[in-house]
Coordinates of C-alpha atoms and ligand atoms in Angstrom, one line a residue:
M1 CA 1.9 43.5 -30.0
P2 CA -1.8 42.7 -29.1
T3 CA -2.4 39.9 -26.6
L4 CA -2.2 36.7 -28.5
Y5 CA -5.0 35.0 -26.7
R6 CA -7.4 37.8 -27.6
Q7 CA -6.1 37.9 -31.2
Y8 CA -6.2 34.2 -31.8
R9 CA -9.3 33.4 -29.7
P10 CA -11.2 30.6 -31.4
Q11 CA -14.1 31.9 -33.5
N12 CA -15.8 28.5 -34.1
F13 CA -15.9 25.0 -32.7
E14 CA -13.2 23.7 -34.9
E15 CA -10.7 26.2 -33.5
I16 CA -11.4 25.3 -29.9
L17 CA -8.7 23.1 -28.5
G18 CA -9.5 19.8 -26.9
Q19 CA -12.8 19.3 -25.0
N20 CA -13.9 17.1 -27.9
Y21 CA -16.6 15.3 -26.0
I22 CA -18.2 18.6 -24.9
K23 CA -18.0 20.0 -28.4
T24 CA -19.6 16.9 -29.9
I25 CA -22.6 17.1 -27.6
I26 CA -23.2 20.8 -28.0
Q27 CA -22.8 20.6 -31.8
N28 CA -25.4 17.9 -31.8
E29 CA -27.8 20.0 -29.8
I30 CA -27.4 22.8 -32.2
L31 CA -28.0 20.5 -35.2
T32 CA -31.1 19.0 -33.6
N33 CA -32.3 22.3 -32.2
K34 CA -32.4 21.0 -28.7
I35 CA -30.6 23.8 -26.9
A36 CA -30.7 23.6 -23.1
H37 CA -31.9 26.6 -21.1
A38 CA -29.0 26.5 -18.8
Y39 CA -25.4 25.2 -19.2
L40 CA -22.8 24.8 -16.5
F41 CA -19.2 24.9 -17.7
C42 CA -16.9 23.9 -14.9
G43 CA -13.2 23.1 -14.8
P44 CA -9.9 24.9 -14.2
R45 CA -9.2 28.4 -15.4
A46 CA -8.0 29.1 -18.9
V47 CA -9.2 26.0 -20.6
G48 CA -11.7 27.6 -22.9
K49 CA -15.0 27.8 -20.9
T50 CA -16.0 31.3 -21.9
T51 CA -14.7 30.8 -25.4
M52 CA -17.0 27.8 -25.8
A53 CA -19.8 29.9 -24.3
R54 CA -19.2 32.6 -26.9
V55 CA -19.0 30.3 -29.8
L56 CA -22.3 28.6 -28.7
A57 CA -24.0 32.0 -28.3
K58 CA -22.8 32.9 -31.8
A59 CA -23.9 29.6 -33.4
V60 CA -27.4 29.8 -32.1
N61 CA -27.8 33.4 -33.2
C62 CA -26.0 33.2 -36.6
L63 CA -28.2 34.5 -39.4
Q64 CA -26.6 32.5 -42.1
R65 CA -26.1 29.1 -40.4
K66 CA -27.9 26.4 -42.4
P67 CA -30.0 23.7 -40.6
N68 CA -27.3 21.0 -41.2
E69 CA -24.5 23.1 -39.9
F70 CA -23.4 23.8 -36.4
E71 CA -20.6 26.3 -37.0
P72 CA -21.3 30.1 -36.9
C73 CA -20.5 31.9 -40.2
N74 CA -18.5 34.7 -38.5
K75 CA -19.7 37.0 -41.4
C76 CA -23.3 37.9 -40.7
E77 CA -24.2 41.0 -38.7
N78 CA -25.0 39.0 -35.5
C79 CA -21.7 37.0 -35.7
L80 CA -19.7 40.2 -36.3
N81 CA -21.3 42.0 -33.5
I82 CA -20.7 39.2 -31.0
N83 CA -17.1 39.0 -32.2
N84 CA -16.7 42.7 -31.5
G85 CA -18.5 42.5 -28.1
R86 CA -21.2 44.9 -29.4
N87 CA -24.2 42.5 -29.4
L88 CA -26.8 43.7 -26.9
D89 CA -28.3 40.2 -26.4
I90 CA -25.1 38.5 -25.4
I91 CA -24.6 39.6 -21.8
E92 CA -21.4 38.7 -20.1
I93 CA -21.3 39.1 -16.3
D94 CA -18.2 38.5 -14.2
A95 CA -19.6 37.4 -10.9
A96 CA -16.2 37.9 -9.3
S97 CA -16.6 41.7 -9.7
N98 CA -20.3 41.8 -9.5
T99 CA -21.6 39.8 -6.6
G100 CA -24.6 41.9 -5.4
V101 CA -28.0 40.4 -5.6
D102 CA -29.3 43.7 -7.0
N103 CA -26.9 43.6 -9.8
V104 CA -27.9 40.1 -10.8
R105 CA -31.5 41.1 -10.5
E106 CA -30.9 44.1 -12.7
N107 CA -28.7 42.4 -15.2
V108 CA -30.2 39.0 -15.4
I109 CA -33.7 38.8 -14.1
S110 CA -35.3 41.9 -15.4
S111 CA -33.6 41.7 -18.8
S112 CA -34.2 38.0 -19.3
R113 CA -37.9 38.8 -19.3
I114 CA -37.5 41.2 -22.2
G115 CA -37.3 39.5 -25.5
S116 CA -34.1 39.7 -27.5
N117 CA -33.4 42.7 -29.7
S118 CA -32.4 41.3 -33.0
N119 CA -31.3 37.8 -32.1
K120 CA -32.9 34.4 -31.9
Y121 CA -31.6 33.9 -28.4
K122 CA -30.6 36.1 -25.5
V123 CA -27.6 34.6 -23.9
F124 CA -26.3 35.3 -20.4
I125 CA -22.8 34.2 -19.8
I126 CA -22.0 34.4 -16.0
D127 CA -18.3 33.9 -15.4
E128 CA -17.1 32.7 -12.0
V129 CA -20.7 32.1 -11.0
H130 CA -19.6 30.6 -7.7
M131 CA -18.8 34.1 -6.5
L132 CA -22.5 35.1 -6.4
S133 CA -24.0 35.8 -3.0
I134 CA -26.7 33.5 -1.6
N135 CA -29.3 36.0 -2.4
A136 CA -28.0 36.3 -5.9
F137 CA -28.2 32.6 -6.3
N138 CA -31.7 32.5 -5.1
A139 CA -32.7 35.1 -7.6
L140 CA -31.0 33.2 -10.4
L141 CA -32.7 30.0 -9.3
K142 CA -36.1 31.6 -9.7
V143 CA -35.3 32.4 -13.3
L144 CA -33.9 28.9 -13.9
E145 CA -37.0 27.3 -12.5
E146 CA -39.2 29.0 -15.1
P147 CA -36.8 29.9 -17.8
P148 CA -38.1 32.4 -20.3
L149 CA -38.3 31.2 -23.9
H150 CA -35.3 32.0 -26.0
V151 CA -33.0 32.7 -23.1
I152 CA -29.9 30.7 -22.5
F153 CA -27.8 30.8 -19.4
I154 CA -24.2 29.7 -19.5
L155 CA -22.7 29.6 -16.1
C156 CA -18.9 29.2 -15.9
T157 CA -17.0 28.3 -12.7
T158 CA -13.6 27.1 -11.6
E159 CA -15.1 26.1 -8.2
I160 CA -18.1 23.9 -8.8
H161 CA -18.3 22.9 -5.1
K162 CA -19.3 26.4 -4.2
V163 CA -22.3 26.3 -6.6
P164 CA -25.5 25.3 -4.9
S165 CA -26.8 21.9 -5.9
T166 CA -30.2 23.5 -6.7
I167 CA -28.5 25.5 -9.4
I168 CA -26.4 22.6 -10.6
S169 CA -29.4 20.3 -11.0
R170 CA -31.1 22.7 -13.3
C171 CA -28.2 23.0 -15.7
Q172 CA -26.6 20.8 -18.3
R173 CA -23.2 20.3 -16.8
F174 CA -19.9 20.0 -18.7
D175 CA -16.5 19.4 -17.1
F176 CA -13.7 21.0 -19.0
K177 CA -10.3 19.4 -18.9
R178 CA -6.8 20.9 -19.1
I179 CA -5.4 21.0 -22.6
S180 CA -2.7 18.5 -23.6
V181 CA 0.7 19.6 -24.7
V182 CA 0.2 18.1 -28.1
D183 CA -3.0 20.1 -28.7
M184 CA -1.4 23.3 -27.3
V185 CA 1.6 22.9 -29.6
K186 CA -0.7 22.7 -32.6
K187 CA -2.3 26.0 -31.6
L188 CA 1.1 27.7 -30.9
E189 CA 2.4 26.5 -34.3
K190 CA -0.5 28.1 -36.0
I191 CA 0.0 31.3 -34.1
V192 CA 3.7 31.6 -35.0
K193 CA 2.9 30.8 -38.6
M194 CA 0.3 33.6 -38.8
E195 CA 2.8 35.9 -37.1
G196 CA 5.5 34.9 -39.6
I197 CA 8.0 33.9 -37.0
K198 CA 10.3 30.9 -36.9
V199 CA 10.3 29.0 -33.6
E200 CA 11.7 25.5 -33.1
K201 CA 9.1 22.9 -32.1
G202 CA 11.1 22.0 -29.0
I203 CA 10.7 25.6 -27.7
L204 CA 6.9 25.5 -28.4
E205 CA 6.7 22.3 -26.5
A206 CA 8.6 23.8 -23.6
V207 CA 6.2 26.7 -23.6
A208 CA 3.2 24.3 -23.6
R209 CA 4.7 22.2 -20.8
Q210 CA 5.4 25.3 -18.7
A211 CA 1.8 26.4 -19.2
D212 CA 0.7 23.1 -17.6
G213 CA -2.5 22.7 -19.5
Y214 CA -3.7 26.3 -19.4
L215 CA -3.8 27.7 -23.0
R216 CA -4.0 31.3 -22.0
D217 CA -0.8 31.0 -20.1
A218 CA 0.9 29.3 -23.1
E219 CA -0.2 32.1 -25.4
S220 CA 0.9 34.7 -22.9
L221 CA 4.4 33.1 -22.6
L222 CA 4.7 32.8 -26.4
G223 CA 3.7 36.5 -26.7
Q224 CA 6.5 37.5 -24.3
I225 CA 9.0 35.4 -26.2
I226 CA 7.9 36.9 -29.5
S227 CA 8.2 40.4 -28.1
I228 CA 11.8 39.8 -27.2
G229 CA 13.0 38.0 -30.3
G230 CA 13.1 38.8 -34.0
D231 CA 11.8 36.8 -36.9
T232 CA 13.6 33.7 -35.6
I233 CA 13.4 32.8 -31.9
T234 CA 16.5 31.3 -30.5
Q235 CA 16.8 29.1 -27.4
E236 CA 18.6 31.9 -25.6
E237 CA 15.7 34.2 -26.2
A238 CA 13.2 31.6 -25.1
D239 CA 15.3 31.0 -22.0
L240 CA 14.7 34.6 -20.9
V241 CA 11.0 33.9 -20.5
I242 CA 10.6 30.3 -19.7
P243 CA 12.9 28.8 -17.0
R244 CA 15.5 26.7 -18.8
S245 CA 15.3 23.1 -18.1
D246 CA 17.2 20.7 -20.1
F247 CA 15.1 17.6 -20.6
N248 CA 18.1 15.9 -22.4
E249 CA 19.9 16.1 -19.0
I250 CA 17.0 14.6 -17.2
V251 CA 16.9 11.7 -19.6
S252 CA 20.7 11.3 -19.2
L253 CA 20.4 11.3 -15.4
L254 CA 17.8 8.7 -15.4
E255 CA 19.9 6.6 -17.8
Y256 CA 22.9 6.8 -15.4
L257 CA 20.6 5.8 -12.5
T258 CA 19.4 2.7 -14.3
K259 CA 23.0 1.8 -15.0
K260 CA 23.9 2.6 -11.4
D261 CA 26.6 4.9 -12.6
T262 CA 26.9 7.0 -9.5
V263 CA 30.0 9.0 -10.7
K264 CA 28.5 10.1 -14.0
A265 CA 25.2 11.0 -12.4
I266 CA 26.9 13.2 -9.8
Q267 CA 29.1 14.8 -12.4
L268 CA 26.0 15.6 -14.4
V269 CA 24.3 17.4 -11.5
N270 CA 27.4 19.4 -10.7
N271 CA 27.8 20.4 -14.4
L272 CA 24.3 21.7 -14.3
I273 CA 25.1 23.9 -11.4
D274 CA 28.3 25.1 -13.0
N275 CA 26.3 26.1 -16.1
G276 CA 24.0 28.2 -14.0
L277 CA 20.9 26.0 -14.3
S278 CA 18.3 26.2 -11.6
L279 CA 18.4 23.0 -9.7
K280 CA 14.9 23.7 -8.3
N281 CA 13.5 23.7 -11.9
F282 CA 15.5 20.7 -12.8
V283 CA 14.2 18.6 -9.9
A284 CA 10.7 19.8 -10.5
D285 CA 10.9 18.6 -14.2
L286 CA 12.7 15.5 -13.1
I287 CA 9.7 14.6 -10.9
Q288 CA 7.3 15.4 -13.7
V289 CA 9.1 13.1 -16.1
V290 CA 9.4 10.2 -13.6
R291 CA 5.8 10.6 -12.7
K292 CA 4.8 10.4 -16.3
I293 CA 6.8 7.3 -16.9
M294 CA 5.4 5.8 -13.7
L295 CA 1.8 6.5 -14.7
A296 CA 2.4 5.3 -18.2
K297 CA 3.8 2.1 -16.7
V298 CA 0.6 1.6 -14.6
N299 CA -1.4 2.1 -17.7
P300 CA -0.4 3.8 -21.0
N301 CA -3.8 5.5 -21.2
L302 CA -3.6 6.9 -17.8
S303 CA -0.8 9.4 -18.4
E304 CA -2.5 10.4 -21.7
S305 CA -5.9 10.9 -20.1
L306 CA -4.3 13.1 -17.4
G307 CA -2.8 15.3 -20.1
L308 CA 0.7 14.2 -19.3
N309 CA 2.0 14.2 -22.9
F310 CA 5.2 16.2 -23.0
G311 CA 5.3 16.7 -26.8
E312 CA 6.8 14.5 -29.5
T313 CA 10.5 15.5 -29.0
L314 CA 10.6 14.5 -25.3
E315 CA 8.2 11.5 -25.6
M316 CA 10.6 9.8 -28.0
K317 CA 13.4 10.2 -25.6
I318 CA 11.6 8.8 -22.6
N319 CA 10.1 5.8 -24.4
T320 CA 13.2 3.7 -23.9
L321 CA 13.3 4.6 -20.2
T322 CA 9.7 3.4 -19.8
D323 CA 10.8 0.0 -21.1
T324 CA 13.9 -0.2 -18.9
L325 CA 12.5 0.9 -15.5
T326 CA 10.3 -1.2 -13.3
L327 CA 7.3 0.2 -11.5
S328 CA 8.8 -0.3 -8.1
Q329 CA 12.0 1.4 -9.2
L330 CA 10.0 4.3 -10.4
V331 CA 8.1 4.6 -7.2
R332 CA 11.4 4.6 -5.3
Y333 CA 12.8 7.3 -7.6
L334 CA 9.8 9.4 -7.2
E335 CA 9.8 9.2 -3.4
K336 CA 13.5 10.1 -3.4
F337 CA 13.2 13.0 -5.8
N338 CA 10.2 14.3 -3.9
Q339 CA 12.2 14.3 -0.8
V340 CA 15.0 16.1 -2.6
N341 CA 12.6 18.8 -3.7
N342 CA 11.5 19.4 -0.1
E343 CA 15.1 19.6 1.1
L344 CA 16.6 21.8 -1.6
K345 CA 16.2 25.2 -0.1
N346 CA 17.4 24.3 3.3
N347 CA 20.8 23.1 2.2
F348 CA 23.9 25.2 2.1
I349 CA 25.3 22.9 -0.6
I350 CA 22.4 23.1 -3.0
Q351 CA 23.1 19.9 -4.8
L352 CA 23.7 17.8 -1.7
P353 CA 20.2 16.3 -1.4
L354 CA 20.2 15.2 -5.0
E355 CA 23.7 13.7 -4.7
L356 CA 22.6 11.8 -1.6
A357 CA 19.5 10.5 -3.5
I358 CA 21.7 9.5 -6.4
I359 CA 24.0 7.5 -4.2
D360 CA 21.1 5.9 -2.4
L361 CA 19.3 5.0 -5.6
C362 CA 22.5 3.6 -7.2
L363 CA 23.7 1.6 -4.2
G364 CA 20.7 1.2 -2.0
E365 CA 18.7 -1.4 -3.9
A366 CA 21.6 -3.5 -5.2
P367 CA 21.9 -6.1 -2.4
A368 CA 18.2 -6.7 -2.1
V369 CA 17.9 -7.5 -5.8
N370 CA 21.1 -9.3 -6.5
Q371 CA 22.0 -11.3 -3.5
P372 CA 20.8 -14.9 -3.6
L373 CA 19.5 -15.4 -0.1
K374 CA 17.1 -18.2 -0.9
T375 CA 19.0 -21.2 0.3
N376 CA 21.3 -19.9 2.9
M377 CA 21.3 -17.5 5.8
T378 CA 24.3 -15.4 5.0
P379 CA 24.9 -12.3 7.2
P380 CA 23.3 -9.3 5.5
S381 CA 25.7 -7.1 3.6
T382 CA 24.1 -3.9 4.8
P383 CA 25.7 -2.4 7.8
V384 CA 24.1 -2.9 11.2
Q385 CA 22.4 0.3 12.2
N386 CA 21.5 -0.4 15.8
S387 CA 23.0 -0.6 19.2
Y388 CA 22.7 -4.4 19.4
T389 CA 25.9 -6.2 18.7
A390 CA 25.3 -9.5 17.0
P391 CA 27.8 -12.3 17.1
K392 CA 30.4 -11.9 14.4
S393 CA 30.3 -15.3 12.9
V394 CA 26.9 -16.7 12.1
P395 CA 26.8 -20.4 11.5
P396 CA 24.6 -21.2 8.4
A397 CA 21.1 -22.2 9.0
P398 CA 20.1 -25.8 8.3
N399 CA 20.3 -26.5 4.6
R400 CA 16.8 -25.9 3.5
T401 CA 16.8 -28.3 0.5
V402 CA 17.1 -31.2 2.9
A403 CA 13.9 -30.9 4.8
M404 CA 11.5 -30.8 2.0
N405 CA 8.7 -32.7 3.6
S406 CA 5.8 -30.5 4.6
D407 CA 3.4 -32.7 6.4
V408 CA 2.1 -29.7 8.3
S409 CA -1.5 -28.7 7.6
L410 CA -3.0 -25.2 7.5
E411 CA -4.8 -25.9 10.8
Q412 CA -1.6 -26.8 12.5
I413 CA 0.0 -23.6 11.2
L414 CA -2.9 -21.5 12.4
A415 CA -2.8 -23.2 15.8
K416 CA 0.8 -22.3 16.3
W417 CA 0.9 -19.1 14.4
S418 CA 1.1 -17.0 17.5
E419 CA 4.3 -18.8 18.4
D420 CA 5.9 -17.4 15.2
L421 CA 4.9 -13.9 16.4
V422 CA 6.2 -14.6 19.8
R423 CA 9.6 -15.7 18.5
V424 CA 9.9 -12.6 16.5
K425 CA 8.5 -10.1 18.9
P426 CA 11.2 -9.7 21.6
F427 CA 13.8 -9.1 19.0
N428 CA 11.9 -7.2 16.4
H429 CA 8.7 -5.6 17.6
S430 CA 7.8 -4.0 14.4
L431 CA 8.1 -7.2 12.3
S432 CA 5.8 -8.9 14.8
F433 CA 3.4 -6.0 14.3
V434 CA 3.6 -6.4 10.5
L435 CA 2.8 -10.1 10.8
Q436 CA -0.2 -9.4 13.0
A437 CA -1.6 -7.4 10.2
C438 CA -1.9 -10.3 7.9
V439 CA -4.1 -13.3 7.4
V440 CA -2.7 -16.8 6.9
S441 CA -4.9 -17.5 4.0
Q442 CA -3.8 -20.7 2.3
L443 CA -1.3 -23.6 2.2
D444 CA -0.6 -24.7 -1.2
G445 CA 1.9 -27.6 -1.1
N446 CA 4.7 -26.1 0.9
K447 CA 3.7 -22.5 -0.2
L448 CA 2.2 -20.5 2.6
L449 CA 0.1 -17.6 1.4
L450 CA 0.0 -14.5 3.7
T451 CA -2.5 -11.8 2.8
F452 CA -1.8 -8.3 3.8
K453 CA -4.1 -5.3 3.8
Y454 CA -1.3 -2.9 3.0
K455 CA 1.3 -3.1 0.2
F456 CA 4.1 -1.7 2.3
H457 CA 3.6 -4.6 4.8
K458 CA 3.6 -7.1 1.9
D459 CA 6.7 -5.5 0.4
R460 CA 8.5 -5.6 3.7
V461 CA 7.8 -9.3 4.3
S462 CA 8.6 -10.1 0.6
S463 CA 12.1 -8.6 0.8
P464 CA 14.6 -11.5 0.5
E465 CA 16.3 -11.1 3.9
I466 CA 13.1 -11.0 5.8
K467 CA 11.4 -13.7 3.8
V468 CA 14.2 -16.1 4.4
G469 CA 14.4 -15.3 8.1
L470 CA 10.7 -15.9 8.5
E471 CA 10.9 -19.1 6.6
N472 CA 13.6 -20.3 9.0
I473 CA 11.4 -19.4 12.0
L474 CA 8.6 -21.4 10.4
L475 CA 11.0 -24.3 9.9
E476 CA 11.9 -24.2 13.6
V477 CA 8.3 -23.9 14.8
Y478 CA 6.7 -26.5 12.4
G479 CA 9.6 -28.5 11.4
A480 CA 8.5 -28.0 7.8
N481 CA 10.1 -26.2 5.0
L482 CA 7.6 -23.6 4.0
I483 CA 7.9 -20.9 1.4
I484 CA 6.2 -17.6 2.1
E485 CA 4.2 -15.8 -0.5
A486 CA 2.8 -12.5 0.4
L487 CA -0.3 -11.0 -1.3
V488 CA -2.2 -7.8 -1.0
D489 CA -5.9 -7.5 -0.5
E490 CA -7.1 -4.0 0.2
N491 CA -10.5 -5.3 1.4
L492 CA -8.9 -7.6 3.9
E493 CA -10.6 -7.6 7.3
L494 CA -8.0 -8.1 10.0
Q495 CA -8.6 -10.2 13.0
T496 CA -6.6 -10.2 16.2
V497 CA -4.2 -13.0 15.9
V498 CA -2.4 -12.8 19.2
P499 CA -4.4 -13.9 22.2
E500 CA -3.5 -12.4 25.6
K501 CA -2.0 -15.6 26.9
I502 CA 0.6 -15.4 24.2
E503 CA 1.4 -11.8 25.1
T504 CA 2.4 -12.9 28.6
Q505 CA 4.4 -15.7 27.1
A506 CA 6.2 -13.2 24.9
S507 CA 7.6 -11.4 27.9
E508 CA 9.4 -14.5 29.0
P509 CA 13.0 -14.3 28.0
L510 CA 13.7 -16.3 24.8
K511 CA 17.3 -17.1 24.0
P512 CA 18.2 -15.4 20.8
N513 CA 19.4 -18.0 18.3
N514 CA 21.4 -17.2 15.2
I515 CA 18.4 -16.9 12.9
I516 CA 16.8 -14.4 15.1
N517 CA 20.1 -12.5 15.3
N518 CA 20.1 -12.3 11.6
I519 CA 16.6 -11.0 11.3
L520 CA 17.4 -8.5 14.0
K521 CA 20.4 -7.3 12.0
T522 CA 18.4 -7.1 8.9
F523 CA 15.6 -5.1 10.4
G524 CA 17.8 -2.9 12.6
G525 CA 15.8 -3.9 15.7
E526 CA 16.8 -3.5 19.3
V527 CA 16.7 -5.8 22.2
V528 CA 14.4 -4.3 24.8
S529 CA 15.7 -5.4 28.2
Ligands
ZN1 ZN1 -23.2 34.3 -38.7

């Protein structure tokens, strides 16, 4: 069977997948007869740069194209010759195999001065143009500075940063994007139809996903599958070529996690192993799916624009998950799964990292979310993870609903802010550090706004245990019942909050009271001397 990507290479603009914005501009240039002297097509490999170049070369040289059309006819002598690679005026150079300056001089410069044989335009398509030597670029630049009439250069590159800016500035530049799963599936459907082969859409979508935006890879994979199977391609045949990954199982796992069903989630993972599924592929796909849901959550257009559409079948399944999961959950999942991915190969029990992640995700966040810690300092339910042994029974902190008067002003707070830091520091150095990286920005009633430069600082201070602990310290220092609200401002300019005098004060022994003990337990801090 001939290579599918050659056989089904687009012969006109309509058949070119994606790149709609680029197509529209070039088609318009053809219609208005405003063809540039030099084009620069950049972008990843296998997304249609040279295909676009050939169609453009054909369109400008087509003998039967009418003034109000942009598509080549694919029937006239010029079109047919270009399709067969026999047209002498369409010169394709692969710079990756032809880097010498002499070669470029010979191929490009001398021949660009000679008029075209039978065409309207002589077209030079230089693929992987970034591979040219400095001398070759200089020679090319000379031609581009005074381009001969009826000569078009189309420079293609996967590494635009290696192309000299003097060349770039003389070209009309187009950035090609990876091709979406949806677009790719359309093309694959067309191919299997032409080949008279029945393949389920789910399999074509899996092929497209595996190809990761590179059409040539997708066509190559499909070609391999077709060469194994008969007139109807089964899942088993497809499995031989593309690594099996069951997206149904991924969706199920995520559903179990949202329900915090640890047992079912772990059973699922072990069933996958028993069925011989590669856990590495499973985790890789799991990360892809969670990433997609996360980006869709940030902005639905974002995942689309990044070509993260998985194809209809899967999209429908993950839609409900997008509604159920919060952004912070998704971030946490992704961090965990990424960690699992890094740990997979070093484990003698292959599924262990994933099992640990599942347990952590199912159990880990429960107390922080559910426990009402607003009004009362109850001992944290998480086990103490440090060497410091806190008193076993902790008397409750003063009832916060009583002391509701907050006569304290922002100035007073700022004046004594260092004292808050001091009270925290001997017992939890890192919390003190976090608080130094914030600005006490506003007092709104009894709500104290703290602005942080970094989100992870804000998140830390916003977690219920720490928030309540801090509010209790504020109560002690100011005698006012203040509620902390943490904000993030990436442009925040941090000032030093702790003067040196306070630093010396901090080293004086402070008697740990119960509130501090509690914070200490929560943070897992350690008493240093
Ligand atoms: Zn033609």
